[in-house]
Coordinates of C-alpha atoms and ligand atoms in Angstrom, one line a residue:
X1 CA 78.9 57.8 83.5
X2 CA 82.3 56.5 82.2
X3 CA 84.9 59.3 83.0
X4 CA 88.4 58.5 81.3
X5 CA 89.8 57.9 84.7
X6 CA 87.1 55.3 85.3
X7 CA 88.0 53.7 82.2
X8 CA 91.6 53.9 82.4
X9 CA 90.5 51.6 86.0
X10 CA 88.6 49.2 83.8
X11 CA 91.1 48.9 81.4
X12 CA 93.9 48.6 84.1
X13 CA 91.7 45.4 85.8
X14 CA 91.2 44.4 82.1
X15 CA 95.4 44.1 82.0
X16 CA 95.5 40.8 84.6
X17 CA 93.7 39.1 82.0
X18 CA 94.9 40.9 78.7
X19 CA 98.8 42.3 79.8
X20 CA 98.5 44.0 76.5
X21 CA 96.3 46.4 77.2
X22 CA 97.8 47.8 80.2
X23 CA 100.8 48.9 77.5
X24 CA 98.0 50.9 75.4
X25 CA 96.5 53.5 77.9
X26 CA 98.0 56.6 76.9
X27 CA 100.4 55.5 75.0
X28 CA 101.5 58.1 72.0
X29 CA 100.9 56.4 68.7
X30 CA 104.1 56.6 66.4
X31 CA 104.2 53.5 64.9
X32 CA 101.5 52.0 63.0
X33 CA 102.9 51.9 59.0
X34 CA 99.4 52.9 57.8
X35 CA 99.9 51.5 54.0
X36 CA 96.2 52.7 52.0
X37 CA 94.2 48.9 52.6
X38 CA 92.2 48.2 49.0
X39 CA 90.2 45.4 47.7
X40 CA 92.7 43.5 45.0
X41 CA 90.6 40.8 44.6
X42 CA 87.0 40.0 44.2
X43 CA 85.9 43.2 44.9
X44 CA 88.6 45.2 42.3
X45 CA 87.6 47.6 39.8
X46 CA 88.4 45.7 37.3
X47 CA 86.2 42.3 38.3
X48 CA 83.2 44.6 40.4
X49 CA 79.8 43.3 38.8
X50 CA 78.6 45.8 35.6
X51 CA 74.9 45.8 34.7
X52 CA 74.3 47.9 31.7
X53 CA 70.9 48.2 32.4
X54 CA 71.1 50.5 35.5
X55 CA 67.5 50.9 36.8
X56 CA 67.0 53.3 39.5
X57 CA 64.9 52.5 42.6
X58 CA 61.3 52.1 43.0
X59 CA 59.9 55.6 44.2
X60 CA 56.9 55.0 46.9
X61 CA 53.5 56.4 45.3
X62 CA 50.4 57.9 46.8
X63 CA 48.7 54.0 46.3
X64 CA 51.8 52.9 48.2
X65 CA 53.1 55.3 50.4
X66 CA 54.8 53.7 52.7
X67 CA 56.6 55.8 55.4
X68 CA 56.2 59.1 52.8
X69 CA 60.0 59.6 52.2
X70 CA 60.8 60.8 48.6
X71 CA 63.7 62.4 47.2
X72 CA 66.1 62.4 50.1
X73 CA 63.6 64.4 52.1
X74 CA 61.8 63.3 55.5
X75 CA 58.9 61.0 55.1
X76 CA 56.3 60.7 58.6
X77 CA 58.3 60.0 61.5
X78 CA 56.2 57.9 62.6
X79 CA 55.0 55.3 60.5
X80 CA 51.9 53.1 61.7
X81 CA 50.9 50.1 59.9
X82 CA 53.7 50.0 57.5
X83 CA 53.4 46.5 55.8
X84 CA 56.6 46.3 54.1
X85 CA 56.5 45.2 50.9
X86 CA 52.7 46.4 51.0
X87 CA 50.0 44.0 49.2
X88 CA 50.0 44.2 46.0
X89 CA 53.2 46.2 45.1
X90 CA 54.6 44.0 43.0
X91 CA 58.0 46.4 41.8
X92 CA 58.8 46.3 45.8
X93 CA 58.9 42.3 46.1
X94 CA 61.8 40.1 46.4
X95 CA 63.6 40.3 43.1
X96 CA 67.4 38.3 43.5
X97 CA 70.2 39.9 42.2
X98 CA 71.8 38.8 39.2
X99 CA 75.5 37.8 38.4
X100 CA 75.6 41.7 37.4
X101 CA 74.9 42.8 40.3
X102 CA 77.0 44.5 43.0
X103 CA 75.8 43.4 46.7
X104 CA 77.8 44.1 49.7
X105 CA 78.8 44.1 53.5
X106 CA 75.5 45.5 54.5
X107 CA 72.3 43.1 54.9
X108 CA 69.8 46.2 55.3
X109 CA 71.2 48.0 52.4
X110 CA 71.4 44.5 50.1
X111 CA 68.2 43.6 51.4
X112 CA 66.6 47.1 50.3
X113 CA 68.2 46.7 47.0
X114 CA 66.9 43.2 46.9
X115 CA 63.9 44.5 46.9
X116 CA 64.2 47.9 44.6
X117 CA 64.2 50.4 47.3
X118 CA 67.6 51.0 45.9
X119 CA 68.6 50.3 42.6
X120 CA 69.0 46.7 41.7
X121 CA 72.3 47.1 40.0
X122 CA 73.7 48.6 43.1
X123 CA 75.3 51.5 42.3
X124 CA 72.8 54.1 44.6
X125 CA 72.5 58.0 46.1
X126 CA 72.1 59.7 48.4
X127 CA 68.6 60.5 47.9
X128 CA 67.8 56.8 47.7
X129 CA 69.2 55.7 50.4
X130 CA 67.8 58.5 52.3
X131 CA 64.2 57.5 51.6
X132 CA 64.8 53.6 52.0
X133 CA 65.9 54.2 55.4
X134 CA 62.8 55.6 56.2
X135 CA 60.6 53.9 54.3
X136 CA 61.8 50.2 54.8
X137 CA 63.3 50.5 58.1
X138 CA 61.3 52.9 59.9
X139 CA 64.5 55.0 60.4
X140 CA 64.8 58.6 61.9
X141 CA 65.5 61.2 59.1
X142 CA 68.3 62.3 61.1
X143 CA 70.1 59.1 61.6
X144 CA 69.1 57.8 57.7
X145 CA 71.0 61.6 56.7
X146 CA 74.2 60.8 58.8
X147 CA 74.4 56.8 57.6
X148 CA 73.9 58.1 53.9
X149 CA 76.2 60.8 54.4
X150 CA 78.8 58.6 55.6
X151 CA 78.7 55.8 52.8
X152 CA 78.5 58.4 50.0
X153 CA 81.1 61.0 51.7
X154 CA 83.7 58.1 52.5
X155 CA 82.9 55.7 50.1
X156 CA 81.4 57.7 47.3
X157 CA 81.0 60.4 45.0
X158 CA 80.3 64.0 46.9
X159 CA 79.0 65.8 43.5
X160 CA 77.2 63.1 42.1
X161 CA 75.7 61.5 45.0
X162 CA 76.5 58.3 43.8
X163 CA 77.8 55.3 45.5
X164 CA 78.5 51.7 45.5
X165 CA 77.0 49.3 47.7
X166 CA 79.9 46.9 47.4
X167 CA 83.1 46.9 45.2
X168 CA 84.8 49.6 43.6
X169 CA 82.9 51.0 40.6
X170 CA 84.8 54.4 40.1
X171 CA 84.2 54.4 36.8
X172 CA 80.3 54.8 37.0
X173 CA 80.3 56.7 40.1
X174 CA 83.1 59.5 40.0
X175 CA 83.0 62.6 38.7
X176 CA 85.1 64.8 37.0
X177 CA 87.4 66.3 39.3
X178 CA 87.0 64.3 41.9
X179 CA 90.4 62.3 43.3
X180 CA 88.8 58.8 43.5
X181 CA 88.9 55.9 43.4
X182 CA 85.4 55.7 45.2
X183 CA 86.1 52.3 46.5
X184 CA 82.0 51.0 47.4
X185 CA 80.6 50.1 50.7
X186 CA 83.7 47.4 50.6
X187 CA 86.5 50.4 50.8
X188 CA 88.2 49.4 54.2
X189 CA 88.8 51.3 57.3
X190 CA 86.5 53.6 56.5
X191 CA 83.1 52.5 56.9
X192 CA 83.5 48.9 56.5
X193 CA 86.1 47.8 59.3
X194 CA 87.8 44.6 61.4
X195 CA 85.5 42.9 63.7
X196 CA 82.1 42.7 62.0
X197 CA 79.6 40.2 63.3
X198 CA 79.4 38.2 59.8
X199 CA 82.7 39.5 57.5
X200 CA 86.0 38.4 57.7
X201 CA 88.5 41.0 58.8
X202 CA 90.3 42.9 55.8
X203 CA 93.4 41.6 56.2
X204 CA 93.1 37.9 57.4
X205 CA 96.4 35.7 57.5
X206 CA 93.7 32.9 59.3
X207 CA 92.4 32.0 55.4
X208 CA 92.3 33.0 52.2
X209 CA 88.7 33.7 52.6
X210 CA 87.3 36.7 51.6
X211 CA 86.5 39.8 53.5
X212 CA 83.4 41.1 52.6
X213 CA 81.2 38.1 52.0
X214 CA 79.3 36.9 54.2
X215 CA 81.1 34.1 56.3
X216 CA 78.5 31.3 57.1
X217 CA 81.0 30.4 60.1
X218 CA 80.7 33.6 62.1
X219 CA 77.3 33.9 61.6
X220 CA 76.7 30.5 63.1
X221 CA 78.9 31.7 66.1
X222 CA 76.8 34.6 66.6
X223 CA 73.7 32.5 66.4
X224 CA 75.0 30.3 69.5
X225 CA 75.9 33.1 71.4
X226 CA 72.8 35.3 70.9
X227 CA 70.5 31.2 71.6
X228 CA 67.7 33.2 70.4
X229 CA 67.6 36.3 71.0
X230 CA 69.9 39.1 69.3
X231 CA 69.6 41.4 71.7
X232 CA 71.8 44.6 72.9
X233 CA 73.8 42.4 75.3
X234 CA 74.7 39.7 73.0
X235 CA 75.7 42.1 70.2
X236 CA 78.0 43.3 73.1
X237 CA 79.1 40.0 74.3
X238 CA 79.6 38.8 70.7
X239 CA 81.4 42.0 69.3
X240 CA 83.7 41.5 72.3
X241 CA 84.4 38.2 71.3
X242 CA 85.0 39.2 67.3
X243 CA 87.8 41.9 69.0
X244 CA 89.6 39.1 70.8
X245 CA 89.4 36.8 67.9
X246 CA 90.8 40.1 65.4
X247 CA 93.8 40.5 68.3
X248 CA 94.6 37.0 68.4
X249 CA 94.7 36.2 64.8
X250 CA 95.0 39.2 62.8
X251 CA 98.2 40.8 62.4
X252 CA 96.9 43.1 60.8
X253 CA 93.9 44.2 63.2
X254 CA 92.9 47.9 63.0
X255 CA 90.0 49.1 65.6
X256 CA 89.8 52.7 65.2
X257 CA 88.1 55.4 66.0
X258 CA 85.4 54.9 63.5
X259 CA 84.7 51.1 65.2
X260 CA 82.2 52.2 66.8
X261 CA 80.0 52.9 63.8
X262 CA 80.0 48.6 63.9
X263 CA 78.3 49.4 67.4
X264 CA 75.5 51.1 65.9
X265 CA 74.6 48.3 62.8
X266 CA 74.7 45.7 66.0
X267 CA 72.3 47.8 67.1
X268 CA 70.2 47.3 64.0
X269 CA 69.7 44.0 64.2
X270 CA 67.5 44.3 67.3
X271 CA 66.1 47.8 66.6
X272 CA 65.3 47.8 63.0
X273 CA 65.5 44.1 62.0
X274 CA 62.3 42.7 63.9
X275 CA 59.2 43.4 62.8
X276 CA 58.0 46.2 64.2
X277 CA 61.4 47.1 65.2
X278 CA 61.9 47.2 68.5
X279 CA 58.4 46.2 69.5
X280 CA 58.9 42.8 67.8
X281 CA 61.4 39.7 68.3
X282 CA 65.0 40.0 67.6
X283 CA 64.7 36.1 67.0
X284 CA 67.0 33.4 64.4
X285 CA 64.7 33.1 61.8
X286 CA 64.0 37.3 61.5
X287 CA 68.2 36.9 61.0
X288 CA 68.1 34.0 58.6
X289 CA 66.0 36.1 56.5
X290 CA 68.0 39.3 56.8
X291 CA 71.6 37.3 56.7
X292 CA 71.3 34.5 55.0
X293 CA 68.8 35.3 52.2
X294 CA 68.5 39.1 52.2
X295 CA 65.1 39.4 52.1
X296 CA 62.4 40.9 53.7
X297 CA 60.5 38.4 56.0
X298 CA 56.7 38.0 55.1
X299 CA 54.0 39.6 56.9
X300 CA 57.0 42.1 58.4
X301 CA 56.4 45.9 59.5
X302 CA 58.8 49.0 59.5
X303 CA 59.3 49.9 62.8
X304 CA 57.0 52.5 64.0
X305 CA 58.5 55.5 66.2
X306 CA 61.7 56.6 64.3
X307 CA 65.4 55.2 65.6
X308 CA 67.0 58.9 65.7
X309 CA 70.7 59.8 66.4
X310 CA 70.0 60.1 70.0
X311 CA 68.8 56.9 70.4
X312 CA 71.6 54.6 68.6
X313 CA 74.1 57.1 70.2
X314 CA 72.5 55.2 73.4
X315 CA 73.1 51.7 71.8
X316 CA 76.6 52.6 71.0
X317 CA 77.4 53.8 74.4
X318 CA 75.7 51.1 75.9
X319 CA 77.2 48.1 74.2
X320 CA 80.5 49.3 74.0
X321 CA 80.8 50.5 78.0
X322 CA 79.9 46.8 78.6
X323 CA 82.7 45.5 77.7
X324 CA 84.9 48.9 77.1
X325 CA 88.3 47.9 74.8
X326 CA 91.0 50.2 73.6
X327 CA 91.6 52.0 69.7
X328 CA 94.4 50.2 68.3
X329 CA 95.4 47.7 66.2
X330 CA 98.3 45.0 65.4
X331 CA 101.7 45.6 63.7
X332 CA 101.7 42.6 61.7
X333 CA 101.5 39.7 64.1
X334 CA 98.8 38.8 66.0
X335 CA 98.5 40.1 69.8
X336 CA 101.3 42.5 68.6
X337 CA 98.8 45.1 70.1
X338 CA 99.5 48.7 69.7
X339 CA 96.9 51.8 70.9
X340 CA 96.4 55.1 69.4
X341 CA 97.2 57.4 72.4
X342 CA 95.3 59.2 75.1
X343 CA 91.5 58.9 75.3
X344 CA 91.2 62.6 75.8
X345 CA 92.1 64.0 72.2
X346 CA 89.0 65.5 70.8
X347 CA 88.3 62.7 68.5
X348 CA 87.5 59.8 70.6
X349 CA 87.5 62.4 74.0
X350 CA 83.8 62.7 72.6
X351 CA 82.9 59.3 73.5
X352 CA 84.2 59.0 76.4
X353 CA 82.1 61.9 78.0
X354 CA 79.8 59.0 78.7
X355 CA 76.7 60.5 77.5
X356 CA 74.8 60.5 74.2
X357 CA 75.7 63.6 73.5
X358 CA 79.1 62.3 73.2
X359 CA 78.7 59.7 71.1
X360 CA 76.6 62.0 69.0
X361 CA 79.5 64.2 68.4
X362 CA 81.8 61.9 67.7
X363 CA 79.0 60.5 64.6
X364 CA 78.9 64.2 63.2
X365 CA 83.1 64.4 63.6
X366 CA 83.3 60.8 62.2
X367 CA 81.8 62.2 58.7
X368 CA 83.1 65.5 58.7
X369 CA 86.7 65.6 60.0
X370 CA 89.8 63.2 58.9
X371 CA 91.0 60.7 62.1
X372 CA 93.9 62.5 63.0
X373 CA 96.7 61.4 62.4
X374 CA 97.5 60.9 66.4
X375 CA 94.4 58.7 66.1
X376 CA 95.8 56.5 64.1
X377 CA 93.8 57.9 60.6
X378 CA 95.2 56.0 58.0
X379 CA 93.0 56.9 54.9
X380 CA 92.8 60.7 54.3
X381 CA 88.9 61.5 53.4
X382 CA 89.0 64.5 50.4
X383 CA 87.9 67.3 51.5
X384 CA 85.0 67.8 48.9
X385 CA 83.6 65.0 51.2
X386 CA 84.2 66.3 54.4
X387 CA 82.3 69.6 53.1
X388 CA 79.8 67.4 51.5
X389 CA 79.5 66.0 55.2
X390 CA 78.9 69.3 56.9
X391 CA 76.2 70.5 54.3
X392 CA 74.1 67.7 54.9
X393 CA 74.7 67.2 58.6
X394 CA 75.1 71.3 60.0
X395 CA 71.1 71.8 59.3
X396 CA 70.5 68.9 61.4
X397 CA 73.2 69.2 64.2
X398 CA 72.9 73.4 64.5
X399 CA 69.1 73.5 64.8
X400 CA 69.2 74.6 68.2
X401 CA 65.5 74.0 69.1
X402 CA 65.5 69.7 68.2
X403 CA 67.1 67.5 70.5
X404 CA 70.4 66.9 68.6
X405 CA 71.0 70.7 67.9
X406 CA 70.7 70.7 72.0
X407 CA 73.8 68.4 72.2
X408 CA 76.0 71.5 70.9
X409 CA 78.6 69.5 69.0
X410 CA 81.0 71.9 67.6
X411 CA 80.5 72.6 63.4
X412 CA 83.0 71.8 61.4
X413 CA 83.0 74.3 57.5
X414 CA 79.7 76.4 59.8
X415 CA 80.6 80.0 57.5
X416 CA 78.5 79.5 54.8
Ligands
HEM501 C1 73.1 54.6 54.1 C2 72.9 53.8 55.0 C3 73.8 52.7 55.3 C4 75.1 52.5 54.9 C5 76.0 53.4 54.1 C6 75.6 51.2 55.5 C7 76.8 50.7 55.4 C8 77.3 49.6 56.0 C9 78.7 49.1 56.0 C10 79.8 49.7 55.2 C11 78.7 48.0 56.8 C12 80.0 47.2 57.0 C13 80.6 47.5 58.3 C14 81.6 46.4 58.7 O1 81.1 45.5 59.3 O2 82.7 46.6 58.4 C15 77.4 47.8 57.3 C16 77.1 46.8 58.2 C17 75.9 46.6 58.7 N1 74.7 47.2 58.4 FE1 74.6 48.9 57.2 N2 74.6 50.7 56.2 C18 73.5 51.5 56.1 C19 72.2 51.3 56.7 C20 71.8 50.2 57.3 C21 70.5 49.9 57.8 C22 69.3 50.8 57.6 C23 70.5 48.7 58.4 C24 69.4 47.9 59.0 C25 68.2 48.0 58.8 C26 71.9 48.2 58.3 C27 72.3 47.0 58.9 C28 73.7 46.6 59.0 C29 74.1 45.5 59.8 C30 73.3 44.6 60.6 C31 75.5 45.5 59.6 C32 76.5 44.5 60.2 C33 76.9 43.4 59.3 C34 78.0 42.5 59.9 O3 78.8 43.0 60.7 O4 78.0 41.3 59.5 N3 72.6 49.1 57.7 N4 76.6 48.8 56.9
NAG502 C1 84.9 32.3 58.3 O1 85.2 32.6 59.7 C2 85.8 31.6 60.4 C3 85.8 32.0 61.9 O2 86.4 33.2 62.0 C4 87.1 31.3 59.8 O3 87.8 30.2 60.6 C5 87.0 30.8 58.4 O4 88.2 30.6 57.8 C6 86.2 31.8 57.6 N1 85.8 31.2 56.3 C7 86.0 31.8 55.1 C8 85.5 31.0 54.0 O5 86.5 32.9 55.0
NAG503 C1 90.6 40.3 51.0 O1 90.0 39.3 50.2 C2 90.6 39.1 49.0 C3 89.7 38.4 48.0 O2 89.2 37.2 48.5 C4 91.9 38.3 49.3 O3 92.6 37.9 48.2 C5 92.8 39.2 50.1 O4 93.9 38.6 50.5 C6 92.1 39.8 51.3 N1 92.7 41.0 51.7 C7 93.9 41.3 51.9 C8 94.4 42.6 51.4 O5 94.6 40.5 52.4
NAG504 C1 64.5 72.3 64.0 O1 63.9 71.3 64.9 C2 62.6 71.5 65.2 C3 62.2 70.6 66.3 O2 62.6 69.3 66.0 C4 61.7 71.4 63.9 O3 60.4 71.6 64.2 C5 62.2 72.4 62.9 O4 61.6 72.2 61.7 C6 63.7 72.3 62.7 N1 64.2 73.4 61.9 C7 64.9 73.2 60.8 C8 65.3 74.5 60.1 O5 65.2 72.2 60.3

């Protein structure tokens, strides 16, 4: 589909309107004083929420089964009829958090937590988040692996398997050994990153707001673009829109690499949040109750066939090739614009075979590899994560006889 020379046309018929980006194709990236970006504030480690009484999530059982996931193993598949909560199951309602509680830039995962699919407290594992993927959201076992992998291997703890859903809460979720600090789901440019749909950009000199809140503002913006419907082209309209606001205001604007992982949760909101997923209606008040309240809407169903890595690799692809920007960031002003070298590196050269399989790829490299440096990596990932990564990820991505094993992406740590 989009070869780099066809994008480095788009981008060069992008440059009458946007003279900066004409500046960015190929440029080498040199410059770029990558200082390590951490929540001082609100979300520090010495203010993040504490709840003493850490209960752990709500396991399904055999009167409740919902999509059959248990201890970080696959569940179904495919999960007919799955009323989510289910009648009856009282320890899966709607249960607020408390001024102890850690919530953070995710709806799905403060929604799930919300409802003790993860731990209330909000410091999670792997294993949970594994099986609330599935369970809740009707997620592939591949895909609810690689998201898990990537918010416990960046943003986590490798040994333990522990992780924070929002601010840094080192000191219950590292382990010995281990470099730290585990900075939570909030840790910038490394899942969490500039142009969300909902959060403020890390480093904002537009306000003194915060940046991993929900900002009532931008969700009311998204709401009058998407009229309605929150659909793959408005997530692409409206994420192009976040990227110009980010360039124009931001000095600080990073869109690396890893950006397109944002791709993929706008893809959740019409592929996961409906009921019945993408059989159902990605409509305002499905994203009031998702986004505003973080709960599960009543009478609502997991979506049925699972949303696999192949399939949000499509999304991905799709959304960002609509309106196709470069990896870059600012260098302290806004529109101070700056990219991070040639599209064909290995890293990003993934995506831009213009397939699935690229994008696929680039997911597995994305939780197993550091950015390179040429790419503008700023945070370096330990490497007890990286490996962590791999083990979880080569079973799915070197089984040569499923569908993603079929994409051939190249192993990283494969001797073992
Ligand atoms: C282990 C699994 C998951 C992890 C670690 C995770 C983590 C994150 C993080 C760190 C962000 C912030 C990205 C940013 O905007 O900077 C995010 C955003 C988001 N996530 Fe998740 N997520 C997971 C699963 C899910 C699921 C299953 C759903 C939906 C059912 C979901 C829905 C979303 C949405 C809609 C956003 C965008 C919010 C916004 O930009 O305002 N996530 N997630
Ligand atoms: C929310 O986002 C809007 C639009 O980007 C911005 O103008 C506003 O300052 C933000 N509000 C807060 C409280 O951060
Ligand atoms: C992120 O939010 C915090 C807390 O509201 C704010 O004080 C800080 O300025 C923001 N980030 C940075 C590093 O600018
Ligand atoms: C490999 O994939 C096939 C087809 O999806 C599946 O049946 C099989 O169980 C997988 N093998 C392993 C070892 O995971």
């Amino acid at each position: 589909m989009l070869t780099k020379g066809a994008l480095a046309t788009l981008f060069a018929a992008q440059a009458s309107a946007f003279p900066w980006v004409l500046d960015t194709i190929g440029q080498p990236r040199d410059y770029f004083g990558h200082q390590e970006k951490r929540q001082t504030q609100a979300g520090s480690a010495a203010t993040c929420p504490n709840n003493p009484n850490h209960k752990g999530a709500v396991p399904i059982s055999a009167k409740y089964p919902y999509c059959g996931a248990k201890n970080g193993l696959p569940g179904y598949q495919v999960c007919v009829n799955n009323l989510v909560p289910a009648k009856g199951d009282t320890a899966h309602y709607y249960t607020p958090p408390g001024p102890n509680d850690i919530r953070g830039p995710c709806p799905g995962i403060n929604t799930a937590a919300n409802h003790n699919f993860l731990s209330h407290d909000g410091i999670t594992t792997f294993e949970e988040l594994v099986d609330m993927q599935q369970n809740v959201y009707g997620v592939g076992y591949d895909l609810a692996v690689l998201l898990a992998t990537l918010g416990v291997g960046l943003d986590g703890d490798p040994i333990s398997g522990k992780l924070s859903i929002g601010c840094d809460a080192s000191s219950r979720t590292t382990s010995p050994g281990l470099p730290g600090p585990e900075l939570g789901l909030d840790g910038h440019n490394k899942f969490e990153g500039d142009t969300s749909l909902t959060r403020n950009d890390y480093f904002l000199d537009l306000d003194n707001g915060d940046n991993f809140s929900f900002n009532l503002t931008k969700y009311k913006r998204m709401s009058d673009v998407c009229k309605g419907s929150f659909d793959r082209k408005c997530m692409s309209d409206y994420r192009y829109e976040r990227y110009q606001e980010s360039l124009n205001w931001n000095g600080n604007f990073y869109f690396g690499p890893k950006s397109l992982l944002l791709f993929g949760a706008a893809s959740f909101l019409y592929e996961l949040f409906p009921s019945l997923g993408e059989l159902g209606k990605p409509d305002q008040t499905t994203m009031d109750y998702f986004f505003k309240k973080e709960q599960l809407p009543p009478n609502w169903y997991s979506r049925v066939d699972p949303y696999t890595i192949p399939d949000v690799a499509i999304e991905i692809f799709a959304q960002y090739s609509a309106h196709p920007v470069p990896f870059g960031g600012n260098t302290g002003k806004p529109n101070s614009f700056v990219g991070i070298g040639d599209f064909g590196s290995a890293f990003s050269g993934n995506m831009f075979k213009g397939d699935a399989a690229g994008v696929a790829c680039f997911l597995y490299q994305a939780a197993t590899e550091n950015v390179p440096s040429s790419l503008g990596g700023g945070s370096t990932v330990p490497l007890q994560s990286l490996e962590f990564g791999a083990s979880k990820l080569n079973p799915l991505f070197g089984n040569s006889s499923s569908k993603l094993g079929s994409f051939g992406c190249p192993l990283n740590f494969n001797s073992a």
